[in-house]
Coordinates of C-alpha atoms and ligand atoms in Angstrom, one line a residue:
M466 CA 9.4 23.1 -25.1
S467 CA 12.3 24.5 -23.4
T468 CA 12.2 27.5 -21.1
P469 CA 14.1 30.7 -21.8
A470 CA 16.7 31.0 -19.3
A471 CA 15.1 34.3 -18.0
N472 CA 11.9 32.5 -17.0
R473 CA 13.7 29.9 -14.9
P474 CA 12.8 29.6 -11.4
A475 CA 14.9 31.5 -8.8
Q476 CA 17.4 30.2 -6.7
V477 CA 15.7 29.2 -3.5
P478 CA 16.9 27.8 -0.1
Y479 CA 15.4 24.3 -0.6
R480 CA 15.9 21.8 -3.1
R481 CA 13.0 20.9 -5.5
I482 CA 12.4 17.2 -5.3
A483 CA 9.8 16.1 -7.8
T484 CA 8.2 12.8 -6.8
E485 CA 5.7 11.6 -9.4
E486 CA 7.9 11.6 -12.5
A487 CA 7.6 9.1 -15.2
F488 CA 9.6 7.2 -17.8
A489 CA 9.0 4.5 -20.3
P490 CA 11.8 2.4 -21.8
Q491 CA 11.6 1.4 -25.4
E492 CA 11.6 -2.2 -24.6
M493 CA 8.2 -1.7 -22.8
L494 CA 6.7 0.3 -25.7
D495 CA 7.9 -2.7 -27.9
I496 CA 5.6 -5.0 -25.6
Y497 CA 3.0 -2.2 -25.8
N498 CA 2.8 -2.1 -29.6
K499 CA 2.2 -6.0 -29.7
I500 CA -0.6 -5.7 -27.2
L501 CA -2.1 -2.6 -29.1
A502 CA -2.1 -4.9 -32.4
K503 CA -4.2 -7.6 -30.8
G504 CA -7.9 -7.3 -31.7
D505 CA -9.3 -7.4 -28.1
V506 CA -7.2 -4.8 -26.7
D507 CA -8.2 -3.1 -23.2
I508 CA -10.3 0.0 -24.4
G509 CA -8.7 2.3 -21.5
F510 CA -5.2 1.2 -22.4
K511 CA -6.1 1.6 -26.3
N512 CA -7.4 5.1 -25.3
L513 CA -4.3 6.2 -23.2
M514 CA -1.1 4.7 -24.5
G515 CA -2.5 3.9 -28.0
F516 CA -3.1 7.7 -28.2
Y517 CA 0.4 9.0 -26.7
M518 CA 2.1 6.3 -28.8
S519 CA 0.6 7.3 -32.2
S520 CA -0.6 10.8 -32.0
P521 CA 1.3 13.5 -34.1
S522 CA 0.0 16.3 -31.6
E523 CA 2.7 18.3 -29.9
R524 CA 1.5 17.3 -26.7
A525 CA 1.8 13.6 -27.6
Q526 CA 5.3 14.0 -29.1
H527 CA 6.7 15.9 -26.3
I528 CA 5.4 13.3 -23.6
M529 CA 6.9 10.4 -25.6
R530 CA 10.5 12.2 -26.0
G531 CA 10.4 12.9 -22.2
L532 CA 9.2 9.2 -21.1
L533 CA 12.0 7.8 -23.3
D534 CA 15.0 9.8 -22.3
L535 CA 16.8 9.3 -18.9
D536 CA 19.6 11.5 -19.8
Q537 CA 19.9 15.2 -21.6
V538 CA 16.6 15.7 -22.5
R539 CA 15.0 15.0 -19.0
I540 CA 17.9 16.9 -17.2
Q541 CA 17.6 19.9 -19.6
H542 CA 13.8 19.9 -18.8
M543 CA 14.6 19.6 -15.2
D544 CA 17.1 22.5 -15.2
D545 CA 14.7 24.7 -17.3
T546 CA 12.0 24.2 -14.4
G547 CA 14.3 24.4 -11.5
V548 CA 13.9 20.5 -10.5
D549 CA 16.7 19.5 -8.5
V550 CA 15.9 15.8 -8.3
Q551 CA 13.2 13.5 -9.9
V552 CA 11.9 10.5 -8.2
I553 CA 11.1 8.4 -11.1
A554 CA 8.6 5.6 -11.8
L555 CA 7.6 3.3 -14.8
T556 CA 5.1 5.1 -16.5
S557 CA 1.3 4.0 -16.2
P558 CA 0.1 1.2 -16.8
G559 CA 3.7 0.0 -16.5
V560 CA 3.7 -3.8 -16.7
Q561 CA 0.4 -4.2 -15.2
I562 CA -1.4 -4.3 -18.7
M563 CA 0.7 -7.3 -19.8
D564 CA -0.3 -11.1 -19.0
K565 CA 1.4 -12.5 -16.0
E566 CA 4.2 -14.2 -17.8
T567 CA 5.3 -11.2 -19.8
A568 CA 5.0 -8.8 -16.8
V569 CA 6.9 -11.1 -14.3
A570 CA 9.7 -11.4 -17.0
F571 CA 10.0 -7.8 -18.1
T572 CA 9.7 -6.0 -14.4
P573 CA 13.3 -6.7 -13.6
T574 CA 14.5 -5.2 -16.9
A575 CA 12.5 -2.3 -16.4
N576 CA 14.1 -1.8 -13.0
D577 CA 17.5 -2.6 -14.1
I578 CA 17.0 0.3 -17.0
L579 CA 15.9 2.7 -14.1
A580 CA 18.7 1.8 -11.7
E581 CA 21.3 2.2 -14.4
A582 CA 20.1 5.8 -15.2
V583 CA 20.0 6.5 -11.4
R584 CA 23.9 5.2 -11.4
R585 CA 24.4 7.7 -14.5
H586 CA 22.8 10.7 -12.5
P587 CA 23.2 9.8 -8.9
T588 CA 22.4 13.6 -7.8
R589 CA 19.6 14.1 -10.1
F590 CA 17.6 10.8 -10.3
V591 CA 15.9 8.7 -7.8
G592 CA 14.2 5.3 -8.6
M593 CA 11.0 3.7 -7.6
I594 CA 10.5 -0.3 -7.9
A595 CA 8.2 -1.5 -10.3
V596 CA 6.3 -4.7 -9.5
A597 CA 3.9 -7.2 -11.1
P598 CA 0.9 -7.6 -8.9
Q599 CA -0.2 -10.5 -11.5
D600 CA 2.2 -12.5 -9.1
P601 CA 2.4 -11.2 -5.6
S602 CA 5.2 -13.4 -4.7
A603 CA 7.4 -12.2 -7.8
A604 CA 6.2 -8.7 -6.8
A605 CA 7.6 -9.3 -3.1
K606 CA 10.8 -10.6 -4.3
E607 CA 11.4 -7.9 -6.6
I608 CA 10.7 -5.4 -3.8
E609 CA 13.5 -7.0 -1.7
R610 CA 15.9 -6.9 -5.0
G611 CA 15.0 -3.4 -5.5
V612 CA 16.1 -2.3 -2.2
N613 CA 19.0 -4.8 -1.5
K614 CA 20.6 -4.8 -5.0
L615 CA 19.3 -1.7 -6.9
G616 CA 19.3 0.7 -3.9
M617 CA 15.7 1.8 -4.5
N618 CA 13.3 2.7 -1.4
S619 CA 9.7 2.8 -2.8
V620 CA 7.4 0.9 -5.0
V621 CA 5.0 2.2 -7.7
I622 CA 1.8 0.3 -8.4
N623 CA -0.4 1.9 -11.2
S624 CA -3.7 1.5 -9.6
H625 CA -5.9 -1.6 -10.6
T626 CA -4.2 -4.8 -12.3
H627 CA -6.9 -6.0 -15.0
G628 CA -9.6 -4.8 -13.0
E629 CA -8.6 -6.1 -9.7
Y630 CA -7.6 -4.1 -6.4
L631 CA -5.1 -4.3 -3.8
S632 CA -7.7 -4.6 -1.1
D633 CA -8.0 -8.2 -2.1
P634 CA -5.9 -10.3 0.4
K635 CA -4.6 -12.2 -2.6
F636 CA -2.3 -9.3 -3.1
W637 CA -1.2 -8.9 0.4
E638 CA 2.1 -10.3 0.2
I639 CA 3.2 -7.0 -1.8
F640 CA 2.0 -5.2 1.4
E641 CA 3.9 -7.5 3.8
A642 CA 7.0 -6.7 1.7
A643 CA 6.6 -3.1 1.4
E644 CA 6.0 -3.1 5.3
A645 CA 9.0 -5.3 6.1
H646 CA 11.6 -3.4 3.7
D647 CA 10.0 0.3 4.8
T648 CA 9.2 1.0 1.1
P649 CA 6.2 3.4 0.5
I650 CA 3.8 2.2 -2.2
Y651 CA 3.1 5.2 -4.6
L652 CA -0.5 4.3 -5.8
H653 CA -0.5 5.9 -9.4
P654 CA -3.5 6.1 -11.5
N655 CA -4.1 3.9 -14.6
A656 CA -6.4 3.8 -17.2
L657 CA -9.9 2.9 -16.0
P658 CA -11.0 -0.9 -16.1
K659 CA -13.5 -2.0 -18.8
S660 CA -16.2 -2.1 -16.0
M661 CA -16.0 1.4 -15.2
I662 CA -14.8 3.4 -18.2
M663 CA -18.0 3.9 -20.5
P664 CA -19.7 6.9 -18.7
F665 CA -16.3 8.8 -18.5
L666 CA -15.0 7.7 -21.9
E667 CA -18.2 9.1 -23.7
A668 CA -17.7 12.4 -22.2
G669 CA -13.8 12.6 -22.7
L670 CA -13.4 12.5 -18.9
D671 CA -11.9 9.2 -18.4
G672 CA -8.1 10.3 -18.2
A673 CA -6.1 12.7 -15.8
I674 CA -8.9 15.2 -16.0
Y675 CA -11.1 13.4 -13.6
G676 CA -11.5 9.7 -14.4
F677 CA -7.9 8.7 -13.3
G678 CA -8.7 10.6 -9.8
V679 CA -12.1 8.8 -9.3
E680 CA -10.5 5.2 -9.9
T681 CA -7.4 5.8 -7.8
G682 CA -9.3 7.4 -5.0
L683 CA -11.5 4.3 -5.0
H684 CA -8.7 2.2 -4.8
A685 CA -7.1 3.9 -1.9
L686 CA -10.3 3.8 0.0
R687 CA -10.9 0.1 -0.8
I688 CA -7.4 -0.5 0.8
M689 CA -8.5 1.4 3.9
T690 CA -12.0 -0.2 4.3
S691 CA -10.7 -3.7 3.7
G692 CA -8.9 -3.6 6.8
A693 CA -5.5 -4.2 5.3
L694 CA -3.9 -1.0 7.2
D695 CA -4.8 -2.9 10.6
R696 CA -2.9 -6.0 9.3
F697 CA -0.1 -3.8 8.0
P698 CA -0.1 -0.7 10.2
K699 CA 3.3 0.7 9.2
L700 CA 2.5 0.6 5.5
Q701 CA 2.9 3.9 3.9
I702 CA 0.9 4.8 0.8
I703 CA 1.7 7.7 -1.7
I704 CA -1.1 9.3 -3.7
G705 CA -0.8 12.2 -5.9
H706 CA -3.3 14.8 -7.3
M707 CA -3.9 16.0 -4.0
G708 CA -4.8 12.9 -2.6
E709 CA -7.2 12.1 -5.4
A710 CA -9.6 14.4 -3.7
L711 CA -10.0 11.9 -0.7
P712 CA -8.9 14.7 1.9
F713 CA -12.1 16.6 0.9
W714 CA -14.2 13.6 1.1
A715 CA -12.9 12.7 4.7
Y716 CA -15.6 14.0 6.9
R717 CA -18.5 12.2 4.9
L718 CA -16.4 9.0 4.5
D719 CA -16.1 8.9 8.4
Y720 CA -19.8 9.4 8.8
M721 CA -21.1 7.2 6.4
H722 CA -18.5 4.3 7.0
A723 CA -19.5 4.4 10.7
A724 CA -23.2 4.3 9.7
T725 CA -22.9 1.7 7.1
V726 CA -20.7 -0.8 9.5
K727 CA -23.3 -0.2 12.1
S728 CA -26.2 -1.2 9.8
K729 CA -24.2 -4.4 8.7
R730 CA -25.5 -3.5 5.2
Y731 CA -22.6 -5.1 3.3
D732 CA -20.6 -8.2 4.0
S733 CA -17.6 -6.5 2.5
M734 CA -17.6 -3.7 5.1
K735 CA -16.4 -4.8 8.4
P736 CA -15.6 -3.1 11.6
I737 CA -12.2 -1.8 11.2
G738 CA -9.6 -0.2 13.5
K739 CA -9.5 3.4 12.5
K740 CA -11.8 5.9 10.6
P741 CA -10.9 6.6 7.1
S742 CA -9.7 10.1 8.0
E743 CA -7.3 8.5 10.6
Y744 CA -5.9 6.1 8.2
M745 CA -5.1 9.1 5.9
K746 CA -3.2 10.7 8.9
S747 CA -1.3 7.5 9.8
N748 CA -0.9 5.8 6.4
F749 CA -0.9 8.0 3.6
I750 CA 1.4 10.6 2.0
I751 CA 0.0 13.1 -0.4
T752 CA 1.6 14.8 -3.3
N753 CA 0.3 17.7 -5.2
S754 CA 1.0 16.4 -8.7
G755 CA -0.7 18.4 -11.3
V756 CA -2.3 20.6 -8.9
A757 CA -0.5 23.9 -8.3
W758 CA -3.1 25.3 -5.9
E759 CA -1.9 26.9 -2.6
Q760 CA -5.3 26.6 -1.0
A761 CA -5.6 23.0 -1.8
I762 CA -2.0 22.2 -0.5
K763 CA -2.5 24.2 2.9
F764 CA -6.1 22.5 3.4
T765 CA -4.2 19.0 3.0
Q766 CA -1.3 20.1 5.2
D767 CA -3.6 21.2 7.8
F768 CA -5.6 18.2 7.6
I769 CA -3.0 15.3 7.4
G770 CA 0.1 17.1 8.6
V771 CA 3.1 19.1 7.0
D772 CA 5.3 16.2 7.2
R773 CA 2.7 14.4 5.0
V774 CA 2.4 16.6 1.7
M775 CA 5.2 16.5 -0.8
Y776 CA 5.8 18.3 -4.2
A777 CA 5.4 16.3 -7.5
M778 CA 5.4 17.9 -11.1
D779 CA 4.0 14.7 -13.0
Y780 CA 6.6 14.9 -15.6
P781 CA 6.4 14.7 -18.7
Y782 CA 2.5 14.8 -18.6
Q783 CA 2.1 18.0 -16.8
F784 CA 5.3 20.1 -17.6
A785 CA 4.8 23.6 -16.7
V786 CA 7.5 26.1 -15.4
E787 CA 4.7 28.6 -14.4
E788 CA 3.6 25.9 -11.6
V789 CA 7.1 26.1 -10.2
H790 CA 6.8 29.8 -9.8
T791 CA 3.4 29.6 -8.3
L792 CA 4.6 27.0 -5.4
D793 CA 7.7 28.9 -4.8
A794 CA 5.4 31.9 -4.1
M795 CA 3.0 30.1 -1.6
K796 CA 2.6 32.2 1.4
M797 CA 3.8 29.5 3.7
D798 CA 5.9 29.2 6.8
A799 CA 9.8 28.6 5.4
A800 CA 10.2 25.4 7.1
D801 CA 6.7 24.1 6.1
K802 CA 7.7 25.1 2.5
M803 CA 10.9 23.2 2.8
A804 CA 9.2 20.1 4.0
F805 CA 7.0 20.3 1.1
F806 CA 9.7 20.7 -1.6
Q807 CA 12.5 18.8 0.0
T808 CA 12.6 17.3 3.5
N809 CA 9.6 15.2 3.3
A810 CA 10.9 13.4 0.1
E811 CA 14.2 12.8 1.6
R812 CA 12.8 11.3 4.6
V813 CA 10.2 9.0 2.5
F814 CA 12.5 7.9 -0.3
K815 CA 15.6 8.0 1.9
I816 CA 17.4 10.6 -0.3
P817 CA 20.8 11.6 1.0
H818 CA 20.3 14.9 2.4
A819 CA 23.5 16.6 1.3
K820 CA 23.4 18.7 -1.8
A821 CA 26.1 17.2 -4.1
Ligands
MN1167 MN1 1.6 10.7 -12.9

């Protein structure tokens, strides 16, 4: 899978900082193997990690090798594709598929493993803090430890936790801690919950092709309509995959949200401070992970602002050097392209600006 040197992306006047890159420590895969061995394993999890951890296909083998490595394999792949820095998160579903006790016990181990890798490769890796939403108080404490002890400045949450959403106020201690520590939350996809997977699964559409985007977009929207962003107005949420298509929905979301609130149709849909499109502009940052498409990137920059759209590759799941060439070649103002690849990520993740 390595790229011939002749096909490597050219030197460019910006650092390419890829912001949705994944890893999986063997210690977590050992826990996954125990979960997969149980009779009543979650169908979405079985179809996702059950596949990647056991398939002999070239794609699955490449992904497992990339996920497990935090040294030479990963850095070689970064060099092959011209990625200067990876912002790395515990791969989906992280600890969120585990029972509460296992998740709370394992989360600091996962974060320590990543922090150690960042210490080994401080100019190439940046870490995100994993948390266990199963225990919101423990999650809030881990955010504090991640910032103060591990030097990490962002949090990853892999969408729903056992079918529950962060729009539920029982999780808001996590939002409170993230806002207080100025750590954006990367709301990354998860396998679809049991309550929604079947129509997707029977057509093979439950994964990154479509289902992930539907479910994560729903999650982001639920956070907006819950009023959480009125309570935590400085909270920043990062969503990948061109905002899980929410920018393209924005007009109709605004219209129908206002109409639904006015009609008092749902107890769960109360008046909130802003329109959905306004929360997108004040509380969301969008990455292009897996979408190397100039028109979609420019539309999103125009909609929520060039300072809110960032580059991501989605390594190792979508590892394609052609996409880096395509993005380098975008017909875009040089300052806007630098914001996309470099300076937005430096600001959002507090990455030192100097090239080491
Ligand atoms: Mn991803």
